[in-house]
mmCIF file of C-alpha atoms in Angstrom:
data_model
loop_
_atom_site.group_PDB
_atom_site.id
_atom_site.type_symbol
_atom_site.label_atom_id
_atom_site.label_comp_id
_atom_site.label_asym_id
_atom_site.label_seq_id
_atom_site.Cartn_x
_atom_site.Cartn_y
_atom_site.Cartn_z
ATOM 1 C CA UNK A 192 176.605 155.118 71.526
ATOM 2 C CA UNK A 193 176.733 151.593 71.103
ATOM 3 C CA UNK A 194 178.541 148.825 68.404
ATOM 4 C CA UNK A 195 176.910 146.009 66.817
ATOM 5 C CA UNK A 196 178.576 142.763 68.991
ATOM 6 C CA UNK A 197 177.941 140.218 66.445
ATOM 7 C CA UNK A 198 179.435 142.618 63.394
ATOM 8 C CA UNK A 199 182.320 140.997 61.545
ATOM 9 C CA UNK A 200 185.853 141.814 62.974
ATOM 10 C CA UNK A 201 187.084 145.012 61.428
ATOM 11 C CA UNK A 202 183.800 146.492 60.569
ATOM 12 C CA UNK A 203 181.759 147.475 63.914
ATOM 13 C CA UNK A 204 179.193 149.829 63.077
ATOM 14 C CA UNK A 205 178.853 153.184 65.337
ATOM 15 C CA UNK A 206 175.117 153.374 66.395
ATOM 16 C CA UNK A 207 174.347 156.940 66.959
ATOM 17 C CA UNK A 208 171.351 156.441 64.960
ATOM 18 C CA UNK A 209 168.995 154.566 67.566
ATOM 19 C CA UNK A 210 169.000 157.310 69.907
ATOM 20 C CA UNK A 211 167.563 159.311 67.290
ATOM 21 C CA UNK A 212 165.115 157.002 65.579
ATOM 22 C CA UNK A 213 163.850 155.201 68.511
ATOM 23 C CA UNK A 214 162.514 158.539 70.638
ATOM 24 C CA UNK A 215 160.910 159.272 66.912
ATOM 25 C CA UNK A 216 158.603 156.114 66.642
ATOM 26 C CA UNK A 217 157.625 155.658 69.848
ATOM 27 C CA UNK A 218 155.971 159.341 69.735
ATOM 28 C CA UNK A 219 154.713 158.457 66.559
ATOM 29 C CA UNK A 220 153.069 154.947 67.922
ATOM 30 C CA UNK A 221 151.821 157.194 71.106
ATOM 31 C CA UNK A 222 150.055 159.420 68.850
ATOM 32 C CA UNK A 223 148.820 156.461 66.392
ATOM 33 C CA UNK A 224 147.542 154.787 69.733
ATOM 34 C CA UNK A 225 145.910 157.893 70.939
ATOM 35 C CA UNK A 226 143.773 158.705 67.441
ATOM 36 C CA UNK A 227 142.794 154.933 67.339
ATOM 37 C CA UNK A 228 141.403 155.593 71.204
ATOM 38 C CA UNK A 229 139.743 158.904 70.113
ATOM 39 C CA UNK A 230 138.007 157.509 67.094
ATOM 40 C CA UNK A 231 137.130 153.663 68.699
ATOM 41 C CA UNK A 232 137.176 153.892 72.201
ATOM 42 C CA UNK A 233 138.904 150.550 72.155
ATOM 43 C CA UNK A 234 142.935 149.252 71.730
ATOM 44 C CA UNK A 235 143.745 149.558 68.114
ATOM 45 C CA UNK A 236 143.438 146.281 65.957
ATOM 46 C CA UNK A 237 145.758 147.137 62.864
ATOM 47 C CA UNK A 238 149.111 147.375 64.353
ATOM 48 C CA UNK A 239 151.893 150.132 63.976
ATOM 49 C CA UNK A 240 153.872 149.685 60.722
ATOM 50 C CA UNK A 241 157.248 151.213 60.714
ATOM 51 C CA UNK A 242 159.558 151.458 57.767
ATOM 52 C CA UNK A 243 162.850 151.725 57.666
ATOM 53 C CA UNK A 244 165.025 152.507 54.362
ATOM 54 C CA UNK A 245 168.307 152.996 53.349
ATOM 55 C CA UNK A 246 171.225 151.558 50.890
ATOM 56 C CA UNK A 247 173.031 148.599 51.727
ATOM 57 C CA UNK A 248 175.506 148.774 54.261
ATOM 58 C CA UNK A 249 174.209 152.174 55.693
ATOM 59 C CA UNK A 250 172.956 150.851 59.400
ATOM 60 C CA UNK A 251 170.001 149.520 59.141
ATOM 61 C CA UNK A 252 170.085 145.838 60.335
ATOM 62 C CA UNK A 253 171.519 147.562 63.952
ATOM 63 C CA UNK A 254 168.807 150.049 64.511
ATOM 64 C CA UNK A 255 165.988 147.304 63.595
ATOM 65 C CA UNK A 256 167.356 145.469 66.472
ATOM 66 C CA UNK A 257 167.555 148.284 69.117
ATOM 67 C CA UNK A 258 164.609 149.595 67.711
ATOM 68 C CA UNK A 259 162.691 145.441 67.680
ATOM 69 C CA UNK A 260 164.219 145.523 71.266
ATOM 70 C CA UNK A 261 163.042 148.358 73.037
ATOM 71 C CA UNK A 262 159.207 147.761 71.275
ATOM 72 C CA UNK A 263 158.881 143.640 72.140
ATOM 73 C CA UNK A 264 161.000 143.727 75.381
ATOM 74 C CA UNK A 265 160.845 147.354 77.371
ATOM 75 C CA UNK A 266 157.140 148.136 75.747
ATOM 76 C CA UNK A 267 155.775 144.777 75.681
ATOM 77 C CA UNK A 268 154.363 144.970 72.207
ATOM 78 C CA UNK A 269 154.378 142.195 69.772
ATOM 79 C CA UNK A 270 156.346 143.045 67.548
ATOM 80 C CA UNK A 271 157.250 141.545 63.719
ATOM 81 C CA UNK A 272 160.930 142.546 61.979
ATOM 82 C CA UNK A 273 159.973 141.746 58.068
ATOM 83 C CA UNK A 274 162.300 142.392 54.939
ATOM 84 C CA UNK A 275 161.083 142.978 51.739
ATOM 85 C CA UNK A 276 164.260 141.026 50.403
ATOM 86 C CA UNK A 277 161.779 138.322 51.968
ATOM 87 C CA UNK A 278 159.354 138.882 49.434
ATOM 88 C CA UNK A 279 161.858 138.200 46.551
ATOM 89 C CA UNK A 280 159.965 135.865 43.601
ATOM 90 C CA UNK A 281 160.913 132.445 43.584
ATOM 91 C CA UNK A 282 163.799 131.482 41.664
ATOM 92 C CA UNK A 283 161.060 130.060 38.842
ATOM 93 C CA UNK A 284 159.327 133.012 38.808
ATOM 94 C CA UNK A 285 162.576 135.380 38.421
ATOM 95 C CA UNK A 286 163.592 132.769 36.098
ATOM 96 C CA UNK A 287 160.581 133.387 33.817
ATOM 97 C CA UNK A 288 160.275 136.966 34.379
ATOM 98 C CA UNK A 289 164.237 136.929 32.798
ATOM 99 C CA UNK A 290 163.244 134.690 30.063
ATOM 100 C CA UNK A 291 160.182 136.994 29.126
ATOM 101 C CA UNK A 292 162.434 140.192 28.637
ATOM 102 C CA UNK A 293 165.775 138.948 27.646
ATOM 103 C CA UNK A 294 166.913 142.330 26.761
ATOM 104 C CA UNK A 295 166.239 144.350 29.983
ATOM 105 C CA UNK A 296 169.335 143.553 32.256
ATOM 106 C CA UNK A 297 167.591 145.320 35.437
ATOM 107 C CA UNK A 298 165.258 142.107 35.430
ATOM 108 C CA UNK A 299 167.636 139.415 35.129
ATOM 109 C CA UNK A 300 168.436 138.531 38.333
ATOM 110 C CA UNK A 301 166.989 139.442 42.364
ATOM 111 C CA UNK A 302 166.839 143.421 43.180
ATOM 112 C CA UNK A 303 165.237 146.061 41.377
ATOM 113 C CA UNK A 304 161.411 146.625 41.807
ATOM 114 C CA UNK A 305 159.872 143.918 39.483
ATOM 115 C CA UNK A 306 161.127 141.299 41.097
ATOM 116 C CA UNK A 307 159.457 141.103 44.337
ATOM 117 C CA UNK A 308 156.124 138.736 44.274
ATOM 118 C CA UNK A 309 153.786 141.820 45.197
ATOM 119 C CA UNK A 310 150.788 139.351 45.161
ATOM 120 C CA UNK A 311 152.542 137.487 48.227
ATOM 121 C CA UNK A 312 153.256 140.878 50.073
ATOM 122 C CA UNK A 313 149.593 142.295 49.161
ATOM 123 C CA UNK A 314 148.060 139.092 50.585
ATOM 124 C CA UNK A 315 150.900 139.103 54.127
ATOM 125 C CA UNK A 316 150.035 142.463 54.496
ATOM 126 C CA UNK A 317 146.241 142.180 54.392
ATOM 127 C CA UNK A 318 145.970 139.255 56.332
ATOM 128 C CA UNK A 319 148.206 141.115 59.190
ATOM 129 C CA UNK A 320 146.678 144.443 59.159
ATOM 130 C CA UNK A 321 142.838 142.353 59.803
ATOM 131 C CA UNK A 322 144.897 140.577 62.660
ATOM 132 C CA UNK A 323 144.152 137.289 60.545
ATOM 133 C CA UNK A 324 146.898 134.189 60.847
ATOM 134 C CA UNK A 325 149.676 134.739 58.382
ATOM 135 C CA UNK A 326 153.084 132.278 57.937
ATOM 136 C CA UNK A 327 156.064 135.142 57.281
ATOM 137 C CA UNK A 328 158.068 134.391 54.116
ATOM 138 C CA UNK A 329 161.442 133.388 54.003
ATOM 139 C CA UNK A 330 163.925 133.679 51.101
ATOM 140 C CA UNK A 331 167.433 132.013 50.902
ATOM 141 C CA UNK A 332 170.066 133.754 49.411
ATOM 142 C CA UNK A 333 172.389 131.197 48.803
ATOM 143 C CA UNK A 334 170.005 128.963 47.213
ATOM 144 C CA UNK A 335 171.075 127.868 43.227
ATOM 145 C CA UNK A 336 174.616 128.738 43.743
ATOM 146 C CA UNK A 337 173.560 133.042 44.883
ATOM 147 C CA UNK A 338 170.925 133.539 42.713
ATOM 148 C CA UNK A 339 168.323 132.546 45.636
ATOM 149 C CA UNK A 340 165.174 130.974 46.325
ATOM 150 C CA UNK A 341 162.174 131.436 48.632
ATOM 151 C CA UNK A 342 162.365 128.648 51.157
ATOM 152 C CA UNK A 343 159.102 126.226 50.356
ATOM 153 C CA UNK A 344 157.154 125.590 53.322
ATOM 154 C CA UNK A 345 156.657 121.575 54.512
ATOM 155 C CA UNK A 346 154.161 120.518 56.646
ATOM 156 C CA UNK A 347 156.458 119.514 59.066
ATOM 157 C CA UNK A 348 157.808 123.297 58.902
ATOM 158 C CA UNK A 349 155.237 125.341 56.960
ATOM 159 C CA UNK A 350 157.256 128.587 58.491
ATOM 160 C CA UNK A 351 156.735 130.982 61.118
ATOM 161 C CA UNK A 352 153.089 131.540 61.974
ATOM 162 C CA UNK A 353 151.712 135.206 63.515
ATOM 163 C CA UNK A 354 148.534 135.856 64.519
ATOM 164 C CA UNK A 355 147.815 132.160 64.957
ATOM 165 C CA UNK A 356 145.960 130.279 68.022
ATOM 166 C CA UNK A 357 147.129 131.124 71.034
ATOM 167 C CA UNK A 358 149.523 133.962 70.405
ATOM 168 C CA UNK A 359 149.397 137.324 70.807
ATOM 169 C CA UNK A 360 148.339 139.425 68.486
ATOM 170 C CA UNK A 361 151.013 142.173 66.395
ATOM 171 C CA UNK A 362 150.733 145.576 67.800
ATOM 172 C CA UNK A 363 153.867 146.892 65.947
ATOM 173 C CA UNK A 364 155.223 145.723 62.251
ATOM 174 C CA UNK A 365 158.892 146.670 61.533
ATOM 175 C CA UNK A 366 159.710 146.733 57.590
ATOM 176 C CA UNK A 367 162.915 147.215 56.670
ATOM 177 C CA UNK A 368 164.856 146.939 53.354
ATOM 178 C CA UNK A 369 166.436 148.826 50.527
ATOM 179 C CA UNK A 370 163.835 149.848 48.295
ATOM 180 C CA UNK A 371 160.761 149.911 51.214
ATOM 181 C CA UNK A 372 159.087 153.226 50.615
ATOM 182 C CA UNK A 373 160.020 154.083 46.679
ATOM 183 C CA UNK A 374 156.858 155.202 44.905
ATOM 184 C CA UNK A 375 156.881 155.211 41.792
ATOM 185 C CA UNK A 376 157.772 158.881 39.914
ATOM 186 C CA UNK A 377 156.613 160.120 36.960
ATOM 187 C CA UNK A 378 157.763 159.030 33.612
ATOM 188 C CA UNK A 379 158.899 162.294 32.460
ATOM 189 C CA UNK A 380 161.389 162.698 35.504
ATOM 190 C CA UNK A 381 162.282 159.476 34.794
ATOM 191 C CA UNK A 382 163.647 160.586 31.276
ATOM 192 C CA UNK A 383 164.863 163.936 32.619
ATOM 193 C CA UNK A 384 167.353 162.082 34.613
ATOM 194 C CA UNK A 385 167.991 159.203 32.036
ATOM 195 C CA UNK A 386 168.851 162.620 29.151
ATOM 196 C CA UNK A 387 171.154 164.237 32.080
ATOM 197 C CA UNK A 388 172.871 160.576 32.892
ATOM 198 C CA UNK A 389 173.150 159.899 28.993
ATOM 199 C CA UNK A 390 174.959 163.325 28.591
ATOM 200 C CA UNK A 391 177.486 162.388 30.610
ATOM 201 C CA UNK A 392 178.461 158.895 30.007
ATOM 202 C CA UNK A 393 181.485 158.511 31.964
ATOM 203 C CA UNK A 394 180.210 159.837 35.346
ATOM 204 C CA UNK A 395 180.672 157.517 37.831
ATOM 205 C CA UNK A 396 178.111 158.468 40.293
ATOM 206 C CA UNK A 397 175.244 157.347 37.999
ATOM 207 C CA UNK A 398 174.244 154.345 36.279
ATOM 208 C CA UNK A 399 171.117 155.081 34.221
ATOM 209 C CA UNK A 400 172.993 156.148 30.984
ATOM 210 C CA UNK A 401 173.998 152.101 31.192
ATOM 211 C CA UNK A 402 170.027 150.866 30.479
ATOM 212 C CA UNK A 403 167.402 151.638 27.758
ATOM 213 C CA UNK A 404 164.704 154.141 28.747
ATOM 214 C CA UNK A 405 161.963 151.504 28.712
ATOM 215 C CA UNK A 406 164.154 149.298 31.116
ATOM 216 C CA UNK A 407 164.137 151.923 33.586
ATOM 217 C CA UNK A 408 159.912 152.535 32.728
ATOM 218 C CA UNK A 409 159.069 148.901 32.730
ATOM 219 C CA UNK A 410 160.707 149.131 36.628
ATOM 220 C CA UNK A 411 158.971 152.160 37.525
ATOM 221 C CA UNK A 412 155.544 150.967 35.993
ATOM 222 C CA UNK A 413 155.760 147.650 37.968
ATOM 223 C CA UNK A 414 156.649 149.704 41.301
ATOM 224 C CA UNK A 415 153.255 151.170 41.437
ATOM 225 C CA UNK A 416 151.821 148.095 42.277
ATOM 226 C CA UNK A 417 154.064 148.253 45.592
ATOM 227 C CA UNK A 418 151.828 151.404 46.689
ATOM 228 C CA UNK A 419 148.978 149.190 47.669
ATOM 229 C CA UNK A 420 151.132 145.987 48.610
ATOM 230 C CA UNK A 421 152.857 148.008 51.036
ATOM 231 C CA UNK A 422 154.168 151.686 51.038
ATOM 232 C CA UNK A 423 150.420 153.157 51.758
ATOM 233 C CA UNK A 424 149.899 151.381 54.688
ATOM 234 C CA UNK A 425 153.156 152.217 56.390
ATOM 235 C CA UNK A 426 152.397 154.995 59.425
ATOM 236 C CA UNK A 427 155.716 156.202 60.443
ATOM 237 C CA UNK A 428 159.028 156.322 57.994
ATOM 238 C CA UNK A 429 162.708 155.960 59.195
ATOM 239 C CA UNK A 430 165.216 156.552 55.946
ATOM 240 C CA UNK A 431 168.639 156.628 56.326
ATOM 241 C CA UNK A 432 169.952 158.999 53.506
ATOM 242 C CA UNK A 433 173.176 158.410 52.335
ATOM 243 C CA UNK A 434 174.575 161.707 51.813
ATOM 244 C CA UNK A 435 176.483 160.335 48.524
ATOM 245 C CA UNK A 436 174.552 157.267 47.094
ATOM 246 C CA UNK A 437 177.817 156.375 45.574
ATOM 247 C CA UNK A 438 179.018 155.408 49.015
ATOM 248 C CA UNK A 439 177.034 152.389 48.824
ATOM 249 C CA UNK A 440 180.015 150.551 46.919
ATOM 250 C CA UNK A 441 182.587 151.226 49.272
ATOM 251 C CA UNK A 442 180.398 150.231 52.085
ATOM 252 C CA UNK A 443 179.964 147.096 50.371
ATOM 253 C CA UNK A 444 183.034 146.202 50.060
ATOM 254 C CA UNK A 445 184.137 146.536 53.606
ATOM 255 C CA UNK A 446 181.246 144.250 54.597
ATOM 256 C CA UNK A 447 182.303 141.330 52.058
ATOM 257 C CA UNK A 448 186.170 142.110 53.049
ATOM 258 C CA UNK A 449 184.914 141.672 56.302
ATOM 259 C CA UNK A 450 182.973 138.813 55.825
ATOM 260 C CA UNK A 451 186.230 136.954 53.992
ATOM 261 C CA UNK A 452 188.379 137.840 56.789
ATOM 262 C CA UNK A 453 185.956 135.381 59.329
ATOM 263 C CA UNK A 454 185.127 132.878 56.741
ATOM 264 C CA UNK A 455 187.430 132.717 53.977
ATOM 265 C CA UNK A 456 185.649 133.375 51.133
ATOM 266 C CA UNK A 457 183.277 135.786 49.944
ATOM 267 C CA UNK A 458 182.783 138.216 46.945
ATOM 268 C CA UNK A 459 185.700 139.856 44.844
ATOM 269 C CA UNK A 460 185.271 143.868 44.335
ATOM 270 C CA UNK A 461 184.741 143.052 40.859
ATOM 271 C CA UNK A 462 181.539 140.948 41.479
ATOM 272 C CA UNK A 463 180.267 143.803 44.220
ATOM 273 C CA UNK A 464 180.533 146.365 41.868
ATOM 274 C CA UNK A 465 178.475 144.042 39.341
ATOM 275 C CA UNK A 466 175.856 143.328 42.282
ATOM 276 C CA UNK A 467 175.389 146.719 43.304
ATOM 277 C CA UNK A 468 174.588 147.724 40.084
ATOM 278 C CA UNK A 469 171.656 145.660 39.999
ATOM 279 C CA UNK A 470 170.368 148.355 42.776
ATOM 280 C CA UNK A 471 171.842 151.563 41.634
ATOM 281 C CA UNK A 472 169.147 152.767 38.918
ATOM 282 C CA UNK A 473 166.259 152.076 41.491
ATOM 283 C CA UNK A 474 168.315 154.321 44.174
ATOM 284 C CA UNK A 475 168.951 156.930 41.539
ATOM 285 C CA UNK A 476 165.011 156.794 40.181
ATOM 286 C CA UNK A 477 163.544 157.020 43.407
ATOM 287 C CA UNK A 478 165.394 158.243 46.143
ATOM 288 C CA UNK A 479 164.520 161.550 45.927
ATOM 289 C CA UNK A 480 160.731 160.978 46.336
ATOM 290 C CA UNK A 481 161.589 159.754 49.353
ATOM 291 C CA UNK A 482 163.462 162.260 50.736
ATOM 292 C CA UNK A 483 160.863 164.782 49.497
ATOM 293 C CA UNK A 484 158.063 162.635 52.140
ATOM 294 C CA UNK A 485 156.269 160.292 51.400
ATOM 295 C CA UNK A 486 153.361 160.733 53.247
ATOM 296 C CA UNK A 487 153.105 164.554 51.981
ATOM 297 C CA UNK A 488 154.156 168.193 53.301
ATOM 298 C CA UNK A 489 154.906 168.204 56.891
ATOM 299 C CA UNK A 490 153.545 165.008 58.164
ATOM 300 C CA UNK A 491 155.508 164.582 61.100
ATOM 301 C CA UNK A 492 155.702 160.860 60.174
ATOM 302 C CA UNK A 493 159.023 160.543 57.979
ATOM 303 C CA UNK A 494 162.685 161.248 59.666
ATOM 304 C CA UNK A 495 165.613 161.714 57.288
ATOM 305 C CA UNK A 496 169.012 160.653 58.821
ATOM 306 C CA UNK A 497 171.445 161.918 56.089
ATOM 307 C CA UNK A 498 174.655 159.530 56.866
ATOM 308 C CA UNK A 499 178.157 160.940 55.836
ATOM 309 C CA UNK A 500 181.075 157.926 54.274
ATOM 310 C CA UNK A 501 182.048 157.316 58.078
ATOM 311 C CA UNK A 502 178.564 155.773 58.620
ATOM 312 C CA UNK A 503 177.479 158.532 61.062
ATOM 313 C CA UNK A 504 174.708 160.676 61.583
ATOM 314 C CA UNK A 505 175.556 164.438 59.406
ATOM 315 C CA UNK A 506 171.863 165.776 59.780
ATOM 316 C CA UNK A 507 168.562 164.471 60.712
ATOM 317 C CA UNK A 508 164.740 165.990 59.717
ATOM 318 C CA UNK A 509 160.889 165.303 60.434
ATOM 319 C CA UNK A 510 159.617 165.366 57.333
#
């Protein structure tokens, strides 16, 4: 097992998780290789789309190294790390979205599905998978004072190009983020869990009961537009379960206490709490369609790490 060197002091993650996940795609991209062969006769042209989910704080920015690693430098493949958080809309198009349903607090600021520009990612994503030029998107977190922007491209820095004149083209996509994967779930189970959350309104270990029951529709409605954007074209799944979604708060905490321990400042448990909440409802909505597969009954294309508090690997699954 290895720890991430660059983590902050104090909070060095344990990777046991790569030794798992890594074995898992690369059979995966040997048997996506070996269809495209069978059916062709010729080196696939769409490349290899991996994602990766899992809550914040879980593990995921260390494996999508190893993993980018062992693809682009020991294989040789071109290979593209992407984040959906990239695809965030700009801060004038989250401000209008805000201003057109003042009511619904899930929409007010960056986070819950809604407020990603799924016209941008639908466009990335096509031009990529026809090996067409694309510039990857960038978004700036820190840009009007947190609330974050999309860095414009200049002309004298229109952004990274792929696919462009002289480069190789992607053989392997890596897409990683929070909420990569959710499909939408029907509306009834939607209020089934909203009733049971509303029943018991001082649980701590949901968040629903906090939100109107067309807030949390209006979310789930506007994720099925991410099925075509994205989560249909993705060929092998890595999602890192969090055997107590709760966990996510304590995890984030260590990583801001962290964080203000190397550069002073940082986030007080009271605003965490307030910016993990922006998350929660999506987690609680959706997770469990993704740990039921996404890609149907015994795919072989989905593994489910289920990660105890301590960060480590409890159980893993090919789905």
């Amino acid at each position: 097992m290895t720890t991430t060197p660059d983590a902050p002091l104090g909070s060095r993650i344990i990777d046991d998780k790569s030794s798992i996940c890594v074995p898992f795609i690369l059979d995966r991209l040997t048997h996506y290789q070996k269809q495209s062969f069978d059916l062709t006769g010729s080196a696939p042209k769409r490349p290899f789309i991996v994602g990766i989910n899992g809550v914040q704080g879980v593990g995921k920015t260390t494996l999508v190294q190893t993993l980018y690693e062992t693809l682009q430098d020991r294989k040789g493949l071109e290979t593209l790390v992407v984040s959906i958080d990239d695809f965030y809309l700009t801060h004038a198009d989250q401000t209008a979205l805000a201003a057109a349903h003042p009511d619904n607090t899930l929409v007010q600021v960056r986070g819950e599905p809604g407020t990603h520009d799924v016209a941008l990612l639908t466009s990335f994503f096509d031009a990529v998978c026809s090996g067409k030029p694309a510039h990857v998107p960038e978004y700036d977190k820190a840009a009007f004072s947190g609330k974050g922007d999309r860095a414009a491209p200049t002309p004298s820095n229109p952004g990274r190009l792929v696919n462009g004149p002289g480069q190789r083209p992607l053989q392997v996509i890596i897409v990683e983020g929070w909420c990569v994967a959710f499909r939408p779930a029907a509306p009834t189970a939607i209020e089934a869990k909203w009733r049971q959350s509303s029943g018991s309104p001082d649980s701590t270990s949901s968040k629903l009961h906090t939100h109107k029951l067309e807030h949390l529709l209006f979310v789930n409605e506007k994720l099925t537009h991410y099925d075509t954007a994205l989560t249909n074209r993705i060929d092998a799944l890595i999602h890192l379960d969090a055997e107590k979604t709760i966990y996510v708060y304590e995890w984030r905490r260590e990583q801001e206490a962290a964080l203000r321990r190397v550069r002073g400042a940082g986030m007080t448990d009271e605003q965490i709490g307030q910016f993990v909440d922006a998350y929660y409802p999506a987690y609680e909505m959706f997770s469990d369609g993704v740990r039921q597969g996404i890609f149907g009954a015994s795919s072989g294309r989905q593994l489910r790490l289920i990660i105890g508090k301590d960060r480590r690997v409890k159980e893993s699954t090919v789905l």
